Short mmCIF file of N, CA and C in Angstrom, two decimals:
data_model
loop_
_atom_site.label_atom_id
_atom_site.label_comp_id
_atom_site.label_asym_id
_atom_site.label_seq_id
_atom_site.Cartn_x
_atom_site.Cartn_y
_atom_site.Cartn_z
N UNK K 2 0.81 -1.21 0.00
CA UNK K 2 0.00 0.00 0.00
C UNK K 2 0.85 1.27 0.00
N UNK K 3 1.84 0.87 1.15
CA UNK K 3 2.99 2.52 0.99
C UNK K 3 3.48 2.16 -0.58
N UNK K 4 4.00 1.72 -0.85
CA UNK K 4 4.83 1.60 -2.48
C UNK K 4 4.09 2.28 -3.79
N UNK K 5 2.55 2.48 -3.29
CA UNK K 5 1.65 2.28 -4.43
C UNK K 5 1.75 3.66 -4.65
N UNK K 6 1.25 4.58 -6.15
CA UNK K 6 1.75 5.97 -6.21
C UNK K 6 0.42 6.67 -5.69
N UNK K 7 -1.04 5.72 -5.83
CA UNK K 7 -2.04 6.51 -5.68
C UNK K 7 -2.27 5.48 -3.75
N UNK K 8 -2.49 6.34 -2.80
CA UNK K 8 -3.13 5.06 -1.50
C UNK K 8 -4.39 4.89 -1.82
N UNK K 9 -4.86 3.33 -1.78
CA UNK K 9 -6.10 2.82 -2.19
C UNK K 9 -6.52 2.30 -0.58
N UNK K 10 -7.65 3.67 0.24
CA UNK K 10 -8.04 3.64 1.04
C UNK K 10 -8.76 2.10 1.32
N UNK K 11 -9.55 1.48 0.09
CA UNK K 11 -10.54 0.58 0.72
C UNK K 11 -9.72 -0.67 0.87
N UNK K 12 -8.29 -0.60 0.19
CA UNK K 12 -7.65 -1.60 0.70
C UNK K 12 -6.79 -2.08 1.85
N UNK K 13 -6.24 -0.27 2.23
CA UNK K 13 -5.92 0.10 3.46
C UNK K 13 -6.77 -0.44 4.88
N UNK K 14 -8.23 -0.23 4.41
CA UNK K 14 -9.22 -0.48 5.56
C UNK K 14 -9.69 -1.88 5.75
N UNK K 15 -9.33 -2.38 4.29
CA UNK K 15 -9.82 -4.17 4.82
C UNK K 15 -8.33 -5.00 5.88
N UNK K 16 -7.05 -4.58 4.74
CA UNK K 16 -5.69 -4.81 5.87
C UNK K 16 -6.24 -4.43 7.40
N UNK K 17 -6.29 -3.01 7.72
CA UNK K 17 -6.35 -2.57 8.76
C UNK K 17 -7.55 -3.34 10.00
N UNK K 18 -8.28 -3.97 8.96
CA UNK K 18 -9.15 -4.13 10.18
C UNK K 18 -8.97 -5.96 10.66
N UNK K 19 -8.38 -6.36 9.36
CA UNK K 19 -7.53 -7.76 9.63
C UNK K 19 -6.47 -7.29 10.93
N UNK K 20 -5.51 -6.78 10.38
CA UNK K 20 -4.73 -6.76 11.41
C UNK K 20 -4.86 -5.80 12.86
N UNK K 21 -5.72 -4.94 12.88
CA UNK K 21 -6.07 -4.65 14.00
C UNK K 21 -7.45 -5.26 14.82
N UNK K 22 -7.35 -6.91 14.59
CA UNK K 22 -8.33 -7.73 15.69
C UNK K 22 -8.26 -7.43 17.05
N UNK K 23 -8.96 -7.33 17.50
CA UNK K 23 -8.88 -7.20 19.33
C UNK K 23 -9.08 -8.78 19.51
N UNK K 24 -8.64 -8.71 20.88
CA UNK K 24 -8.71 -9.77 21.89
C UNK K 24 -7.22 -10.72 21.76
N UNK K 25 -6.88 -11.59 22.35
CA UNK K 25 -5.57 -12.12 22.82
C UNK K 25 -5.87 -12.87 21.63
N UNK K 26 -6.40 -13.18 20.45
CA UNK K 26 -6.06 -13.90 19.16
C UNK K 26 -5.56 -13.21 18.27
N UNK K 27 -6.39 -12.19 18.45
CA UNK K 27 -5.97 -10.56 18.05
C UNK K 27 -4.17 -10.12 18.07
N UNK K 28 -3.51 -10.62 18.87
CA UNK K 28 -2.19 -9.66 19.48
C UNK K 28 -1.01 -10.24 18.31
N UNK K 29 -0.60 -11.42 17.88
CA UNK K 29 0.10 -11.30 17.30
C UNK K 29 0.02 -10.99 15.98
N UNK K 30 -1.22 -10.69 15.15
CA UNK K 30 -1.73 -9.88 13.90
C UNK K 30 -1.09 -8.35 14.52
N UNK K 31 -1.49 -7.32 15.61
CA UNK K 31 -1.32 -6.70 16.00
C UNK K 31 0.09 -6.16 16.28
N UNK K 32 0.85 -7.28 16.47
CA UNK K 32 2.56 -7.25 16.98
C UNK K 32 3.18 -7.10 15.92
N UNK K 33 2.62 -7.77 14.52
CA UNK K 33 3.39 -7.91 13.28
C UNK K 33 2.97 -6.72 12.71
N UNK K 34 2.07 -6.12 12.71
CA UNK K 34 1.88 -4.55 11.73
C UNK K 34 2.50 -3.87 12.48
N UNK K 35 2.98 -3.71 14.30
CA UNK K 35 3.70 -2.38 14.51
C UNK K 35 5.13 -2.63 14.14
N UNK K 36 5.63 -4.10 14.09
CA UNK K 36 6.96 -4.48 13.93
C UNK K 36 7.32 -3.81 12.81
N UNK K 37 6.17 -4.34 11.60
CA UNK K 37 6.24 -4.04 10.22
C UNK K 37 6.42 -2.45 9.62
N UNK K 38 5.42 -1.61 10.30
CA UNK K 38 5.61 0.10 9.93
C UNK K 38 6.39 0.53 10.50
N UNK K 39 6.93 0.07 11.95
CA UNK K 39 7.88 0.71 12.63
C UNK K 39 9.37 0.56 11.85
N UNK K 40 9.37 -0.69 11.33
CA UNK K 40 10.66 -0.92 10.96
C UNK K 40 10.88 0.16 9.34
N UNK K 41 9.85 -0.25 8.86
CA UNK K 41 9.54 0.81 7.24
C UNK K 41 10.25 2.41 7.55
N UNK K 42 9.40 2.97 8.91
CA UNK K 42 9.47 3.97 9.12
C UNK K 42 11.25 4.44 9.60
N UNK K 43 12.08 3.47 10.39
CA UNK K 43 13.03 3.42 11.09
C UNK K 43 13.92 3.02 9.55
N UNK K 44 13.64 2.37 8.50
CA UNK K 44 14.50 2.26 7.57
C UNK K 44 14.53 3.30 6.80
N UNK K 45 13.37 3.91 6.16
CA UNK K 45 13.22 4.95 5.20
C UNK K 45 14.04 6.48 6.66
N UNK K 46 13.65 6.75 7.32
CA UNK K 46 14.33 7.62 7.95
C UNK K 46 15.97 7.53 8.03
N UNK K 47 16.57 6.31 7.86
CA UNK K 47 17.81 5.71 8.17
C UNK K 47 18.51 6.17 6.32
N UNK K 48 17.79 5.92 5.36
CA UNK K 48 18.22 6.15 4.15
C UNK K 48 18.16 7.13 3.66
N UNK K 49 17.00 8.38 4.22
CA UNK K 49 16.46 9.51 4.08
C UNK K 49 17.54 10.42 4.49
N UNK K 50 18.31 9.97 5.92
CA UNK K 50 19.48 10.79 6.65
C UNK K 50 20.52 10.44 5.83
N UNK K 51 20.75 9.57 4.82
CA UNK K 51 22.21 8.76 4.30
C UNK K 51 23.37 8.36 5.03
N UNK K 52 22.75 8.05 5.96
CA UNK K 52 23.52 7.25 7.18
C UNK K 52 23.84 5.75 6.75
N UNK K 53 22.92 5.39 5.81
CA UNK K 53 23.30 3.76 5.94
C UNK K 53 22.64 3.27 4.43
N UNK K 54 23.23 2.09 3.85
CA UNK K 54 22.75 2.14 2.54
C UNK K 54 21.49 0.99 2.76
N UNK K 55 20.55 0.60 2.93
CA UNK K 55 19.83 -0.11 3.23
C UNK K 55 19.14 -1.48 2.37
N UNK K 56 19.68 -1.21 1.15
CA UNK K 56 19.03 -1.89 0.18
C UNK K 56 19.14 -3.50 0.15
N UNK K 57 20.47 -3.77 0.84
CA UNK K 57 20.50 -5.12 1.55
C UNK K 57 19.84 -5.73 2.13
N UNK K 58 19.53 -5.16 2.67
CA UNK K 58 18.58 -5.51 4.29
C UNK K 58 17.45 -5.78 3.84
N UNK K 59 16.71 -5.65 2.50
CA UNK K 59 14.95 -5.50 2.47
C UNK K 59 14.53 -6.13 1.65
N UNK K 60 13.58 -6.53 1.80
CA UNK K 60 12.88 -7.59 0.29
C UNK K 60 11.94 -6.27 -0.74
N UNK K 61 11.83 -7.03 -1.57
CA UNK K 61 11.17 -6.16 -2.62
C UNK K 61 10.15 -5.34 -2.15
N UNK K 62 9.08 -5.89 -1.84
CA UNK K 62 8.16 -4.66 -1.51
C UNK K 62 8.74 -3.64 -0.15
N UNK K 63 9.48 -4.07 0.83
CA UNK K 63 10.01 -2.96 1.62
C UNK K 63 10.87 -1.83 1.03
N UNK K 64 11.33 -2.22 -0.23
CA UNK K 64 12.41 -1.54 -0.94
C UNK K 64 11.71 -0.20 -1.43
N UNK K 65 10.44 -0.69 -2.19
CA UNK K 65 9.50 -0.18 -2.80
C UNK K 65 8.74 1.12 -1.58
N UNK K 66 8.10 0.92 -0.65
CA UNK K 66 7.88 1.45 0.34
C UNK K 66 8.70 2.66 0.89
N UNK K 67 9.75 2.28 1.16
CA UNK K 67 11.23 2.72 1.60
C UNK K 67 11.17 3.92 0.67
N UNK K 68 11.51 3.65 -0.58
CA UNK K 68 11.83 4.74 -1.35
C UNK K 68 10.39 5.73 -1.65
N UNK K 69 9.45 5.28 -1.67
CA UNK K 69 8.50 5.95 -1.66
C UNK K 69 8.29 7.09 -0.12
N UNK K 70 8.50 6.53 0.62
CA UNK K 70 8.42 7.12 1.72
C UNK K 70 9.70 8.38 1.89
N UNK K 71 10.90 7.75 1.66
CA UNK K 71 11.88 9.02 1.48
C UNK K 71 11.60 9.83 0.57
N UNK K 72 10.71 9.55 -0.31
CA UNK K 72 10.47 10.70 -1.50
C UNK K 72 9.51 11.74 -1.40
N UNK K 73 8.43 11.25 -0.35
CA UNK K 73 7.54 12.07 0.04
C UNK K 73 8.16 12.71 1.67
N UNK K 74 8.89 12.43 2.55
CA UNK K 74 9.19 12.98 3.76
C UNK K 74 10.95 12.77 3.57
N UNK K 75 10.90 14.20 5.00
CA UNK K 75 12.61 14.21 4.80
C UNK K 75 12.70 12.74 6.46
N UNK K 76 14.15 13.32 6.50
CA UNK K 76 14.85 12.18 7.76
C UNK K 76 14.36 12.59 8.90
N UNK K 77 13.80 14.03 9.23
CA UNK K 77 12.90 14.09 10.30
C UNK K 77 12.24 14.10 10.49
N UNK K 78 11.07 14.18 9.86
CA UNK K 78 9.74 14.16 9.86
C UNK K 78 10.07 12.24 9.76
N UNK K 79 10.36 11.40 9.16
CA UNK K 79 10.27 10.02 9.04
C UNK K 79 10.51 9.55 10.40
N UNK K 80 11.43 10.30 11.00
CA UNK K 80 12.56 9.54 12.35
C UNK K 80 11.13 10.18 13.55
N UNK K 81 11.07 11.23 13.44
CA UNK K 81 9.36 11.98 14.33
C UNK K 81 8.64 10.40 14.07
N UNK K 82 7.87 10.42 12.92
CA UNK K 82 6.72 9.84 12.70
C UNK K 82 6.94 8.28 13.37
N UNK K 83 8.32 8.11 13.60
CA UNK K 83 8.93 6.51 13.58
C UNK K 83 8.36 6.58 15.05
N UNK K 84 9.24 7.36 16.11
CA UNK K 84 8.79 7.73 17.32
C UNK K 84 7.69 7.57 17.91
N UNK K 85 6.69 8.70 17.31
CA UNK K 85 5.23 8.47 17.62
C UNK K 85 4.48 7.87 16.85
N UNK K 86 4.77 6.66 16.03
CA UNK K 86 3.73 5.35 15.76
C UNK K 86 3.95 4.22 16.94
N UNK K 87 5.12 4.11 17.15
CA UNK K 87 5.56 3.14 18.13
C UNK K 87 4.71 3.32 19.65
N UNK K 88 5.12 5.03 20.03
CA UNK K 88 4.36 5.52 21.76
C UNK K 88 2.86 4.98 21.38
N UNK K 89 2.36 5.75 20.27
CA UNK K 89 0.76 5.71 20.18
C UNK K 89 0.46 4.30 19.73
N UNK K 90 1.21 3.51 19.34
CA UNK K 90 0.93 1.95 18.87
C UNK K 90 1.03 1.32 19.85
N UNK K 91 1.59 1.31 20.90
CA UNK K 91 1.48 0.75 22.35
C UNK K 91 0.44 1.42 23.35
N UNK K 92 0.15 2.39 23.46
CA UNK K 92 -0.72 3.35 23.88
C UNK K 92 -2.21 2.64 23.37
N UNK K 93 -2.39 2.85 21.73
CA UNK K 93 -3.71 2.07 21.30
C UNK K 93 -3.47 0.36 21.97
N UNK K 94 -2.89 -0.18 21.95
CA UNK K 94 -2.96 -1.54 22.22
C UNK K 94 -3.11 -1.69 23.33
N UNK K 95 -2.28 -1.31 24.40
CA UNK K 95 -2.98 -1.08 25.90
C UNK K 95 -3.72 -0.52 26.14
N UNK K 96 -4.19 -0.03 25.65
CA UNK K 96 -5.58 0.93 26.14
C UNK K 96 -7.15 -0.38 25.27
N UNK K 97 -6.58 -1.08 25.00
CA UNK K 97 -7.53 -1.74 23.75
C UNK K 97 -8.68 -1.20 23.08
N UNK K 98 -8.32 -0.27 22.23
CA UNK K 98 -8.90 0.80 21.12
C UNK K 98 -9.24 0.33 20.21
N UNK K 99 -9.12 0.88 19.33
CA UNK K 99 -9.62 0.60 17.81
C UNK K 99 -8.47 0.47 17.56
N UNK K 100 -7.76 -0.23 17.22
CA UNK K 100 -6.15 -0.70 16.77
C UNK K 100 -6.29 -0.39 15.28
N UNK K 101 -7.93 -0.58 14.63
CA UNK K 101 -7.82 -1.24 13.09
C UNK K 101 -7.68 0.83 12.59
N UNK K 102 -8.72 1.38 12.92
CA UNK K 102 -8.81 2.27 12.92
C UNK K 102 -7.46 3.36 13.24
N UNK K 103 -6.61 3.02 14.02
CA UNK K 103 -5.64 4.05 14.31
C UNK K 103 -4.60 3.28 12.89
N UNK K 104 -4.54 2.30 13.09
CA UNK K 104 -3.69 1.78 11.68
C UNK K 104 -4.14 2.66 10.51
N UNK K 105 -5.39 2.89 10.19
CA UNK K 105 -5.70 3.13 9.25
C UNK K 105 -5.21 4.65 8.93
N UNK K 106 -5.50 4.99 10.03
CA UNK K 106 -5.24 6.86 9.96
C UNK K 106 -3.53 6.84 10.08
N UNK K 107 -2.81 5.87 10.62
CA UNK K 107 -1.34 6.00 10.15
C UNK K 107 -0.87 5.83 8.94
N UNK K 108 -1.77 4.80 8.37
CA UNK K 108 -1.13 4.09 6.89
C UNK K 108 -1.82 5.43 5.93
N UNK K 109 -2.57 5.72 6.05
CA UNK K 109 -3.26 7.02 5.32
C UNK K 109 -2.52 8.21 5.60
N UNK K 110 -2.10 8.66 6.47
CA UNK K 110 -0.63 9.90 6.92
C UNK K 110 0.37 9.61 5.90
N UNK K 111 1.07 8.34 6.20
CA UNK K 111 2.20 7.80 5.64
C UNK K 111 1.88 8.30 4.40
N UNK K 112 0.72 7.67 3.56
CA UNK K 112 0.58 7.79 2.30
C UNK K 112 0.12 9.06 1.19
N UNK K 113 0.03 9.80 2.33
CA UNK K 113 -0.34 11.07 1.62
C UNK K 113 -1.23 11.31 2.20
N UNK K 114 -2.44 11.36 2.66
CA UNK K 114 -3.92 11.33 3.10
C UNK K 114 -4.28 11.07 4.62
N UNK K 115 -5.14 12.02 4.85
CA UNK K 115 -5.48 12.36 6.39
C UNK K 115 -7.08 12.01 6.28
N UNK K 116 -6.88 11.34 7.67
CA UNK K 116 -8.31 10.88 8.45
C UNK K 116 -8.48 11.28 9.35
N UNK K 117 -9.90 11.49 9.89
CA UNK K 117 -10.21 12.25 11.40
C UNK K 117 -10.08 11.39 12.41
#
């Protein structure tokens, strides 16, 4: 979805609501999407600063993502956003929120597009 040039909300929202299940069946769907954006976010900020060449490290669609993401944000705004997905991604999960819903309004930021 980050890689893609246009974000296709309704596909954003079916992911999002897969992986943001509640309840303890719920948690490791939940564990793997913050692992997953956090790391996107922590790589594209890492390549964005030219601190590190990253292209090793990633399979195709992260590659894709990656560069999309440095192209639309600089190394601070990425390394910010890395920060506070992680506080507020633990924050929504302990608090047991709408997990699917806050995903959604992150993956929609990321991608260009704001939700209330």
């Amino acid at each position: 979805l980050l890689a893609e040039p246009r974000f296709d909300m309704a596909a954003a929202a079916t992911l999002c609501e897969k992986w943001g299940r509640g309840g303890a069946e719920g948690q490791p769907l939940r564990d793997g999407a913050i692992w997953l954006i956090g790391r996107l976010l922590r790589l594209a900020a890492v390549r964005a600063a030219g601190k590190e060449n990253v292209a090793s490290v990633v399979c195709a669609f992260e590659e894709e993502a990656i560069s999309r993401l440095v192209s639309h944000h600089g190394a601070g705004r990425l390394a910010d956003q890395h920060a506070a997905f992680l506080r507020s991604a633990s924050q929504m999960d302990g608090l047991y929120l709408d997990f699917g819903h806050f995903l959604s309004r992150e993956l929609a930021a990321l991608g260009g597009k704001s939700l209330p």
